[in-house]
Structures are given as structure tokens and as C-alpha cells.
Amino acid sequence: MANNRLRLASVTAVTYLVVVLGGTLVRFANTGDAFTLRFSLTQPATWIAAFIAAIVAWGLWKHYRWAWWLGIAAAGYQLFRLLGWIVGHFSFSRPPGFGPLLVAALLLAFLVLLFPSHVRASCNR
């Protein structure tokens, strides 16, 4: 059961990676705005988040303990930042779009999958 949770968490991290990098490309494809593409892909935070997501996904797939800790810390930090943005921009007349809610759901699912102690114990490398 714990191994399945680790694999699902790894897949969730890869999905997060695809959403973060792919979301920029989808927006560019829909709007044709080259500024969006240049702005998003030149941000160091985008590449740091993508790099950490890839490293965590690989580490969890291989059952590394450091990947569990890094995944919990990174997902918690990103969720804190995202929820701060959602709360600051929330309005009943104009709720947040699908993108931020999808990312929040992915981060919450990732944390729920990793949080039980038996999952951490199965990271034995």
C-alpha cells in the first residue's frame, strides 16, 4: 500500500511538472501572446519548481528518504504561496480560474499521499 502511494505521489509530481510548464505553452497556443511565453519561461521560480518536481518524482520512485522530505517541504511551500494568492484575489463575482485550482488540488493530493507515517517508512534508501 505504501509503495503504491509513493508511485502515485511520483506521478502526481510529474503531473504538476507538466501543468506548470505545459500551462504556459497552452496559454501561448490559445492567445498567441509571445510576451506570456517569454515572461513565464524566463522566470527562475518556474524552472526551480520544475526542477524540484522532477527530482522529487524521481526520488520518490526510487524510494529515497530525502525525496520524501523535499517533497513535503516543497509542496507545503508552494501550497502556502498559492493559497495566499487565491485568498488575496478571491471574489465571489470573479472566482479564481481553473489553473490555480488544479495546481492546488495536485499539491493537496501530493501531500495527502505522502503524509502517512507508513509511507515515510517505506522510503528506506
C-alpha positions in Angstrom: 0.0 0.0 0.0 2.8 2.4 0.9 4.6 1.6 -2.3 1.5 2.4 -4.3 1.2 5.7 -2.5 4.8 6.6 -3.3 4.2 5.7 -7.0 1.0 7.8 -7.1 2.8 10.7 -5.4 5.6 10.4 -8.0 3.0 10.5 -10.8 1.4 13.5 -9.1 4.7 15.3 -9.1 5.2 14.7 -12.8 1.6 15.9 -13.4 2.5 19.1 -11.5 5.6 19.5 -13.7 3.5 19.1 -16.8 0.9 21.6 -15.6 3.5 24.2 -14.6 5.5 24.0 -17.8 2.6 23.0 -20.1 0.2 25.6 -18.8 2.5 28.3 -20.3 2.5 26.6 -23.6 -1.2 26.1 -23.6 -1.8 29.8 -22.8 0.5 30.8 -25.6 -1.3 28.5 -28.1 -4.6 29.9 -27.1 -3.7 33.6 -27.1 -0.7 33.8 -29.4 0.8 36.3 -27.0 4.6 35.8 -27.2 5.1 38.0 -24.1 3.4 35.4 -21.9 5.7 32.7 -23.2 8.8 34.9 -22.8 7.8 36.1 -19.3 6.8 32.7 -17.9 9.7 30.7 -19.2 12.4 33.3 -18.1 11.2 33.3 -14.5 13.7 31.4 -12.3 10.9 30.3 -10.0 9.2 28.4 -12.8 12.4 26.5 -13.6 13.2 25.9 -9.9 9.7 24.5 -9.3 10.0 22.3 -12.4 13.5 21.0 -11.4 12.4 20.2 -7.8 9.3 18.5 -9.0 11.3 16.3 -11.4 13.9 15.5 -8.7 11.2 14.6 -6.2 9.3 12.5 -8.7 12.5 10.5 -9.5 13.5 10.2 -5.8 10.1 9.0 -4.7 10.0 6.4 -7.5 13.3 5.1 -6.2 12.2 5.3 -2.5 14.7 7.9 -1.3 14.1 9.4 2.1 15.4 12.8 1.1 12.9 12.9 -1.7 10.0 12.4 0.8 11.3 15.3 3.0 12.0 17.6 0.0 8.6 16.8 -1.5 6.8 17.6 1.7 8.7 20.9 2.1 8.3 22.0 -1.5 4.7 21.1 -1.8 3.9 22.8 1.5 5.7 25.9 0.4 4.1 26.0 -3.0 0.6 25.4 -1.5 1.2 28.2 1.0 2.2 30.6 -1.8 -0.7 29.6 -4.0 -3.3 29.8 -1.2 -2.0 33.2 -0.3 -2.5 34.3 -3.8 -6.0 32.7 -4.1 -7.1 34.3 -0.8 -5.7 37.7 -1.8 -7.5 37.6 -5.2 -10.7 35.8 -4.2 -14.0 37.4 -5.1 -17.4 35.7 -5.4 -18.1 37.8 -8.5 -14.8 36.6 -10.1 -13.6 33.3 -8.6 -10.1 32.0 -9.4 -9.7 30.2 -12.7 -9.3 26.5 -13.3 -5.4 26.6 -13.4 -4.7 27.7 -9.8 -7.4 25.4 -8.5 -5.9 22.5 -10.5 -2.4 23.2 -9.1 -3.8 23.5 -5.5 -5.6 20.1 -5.9 -2.4 18.5 -7.2 -0.4 19.8 -4.3 -3.1 18.7 -1.8 -3.3 15.3 -3.3 0.5 15.0 -3.2 0.6 15.9 0.5 -2.2 13.5 1.3 -0.5 10.7 -0.5 2.9 11.3 1.3 1.8 12.3 4.8 1.1 9.0 6.5 4.0 7.6 8.5 4.0 4.2 6.8 4.7 6.0 3.5 7.7 7.8 5.0 8.9 4.5 6.5 8.8 2.8 3.1 11.3 5.4 1.8 14.2 3.3 3.0 17.2 4.4 0.9 
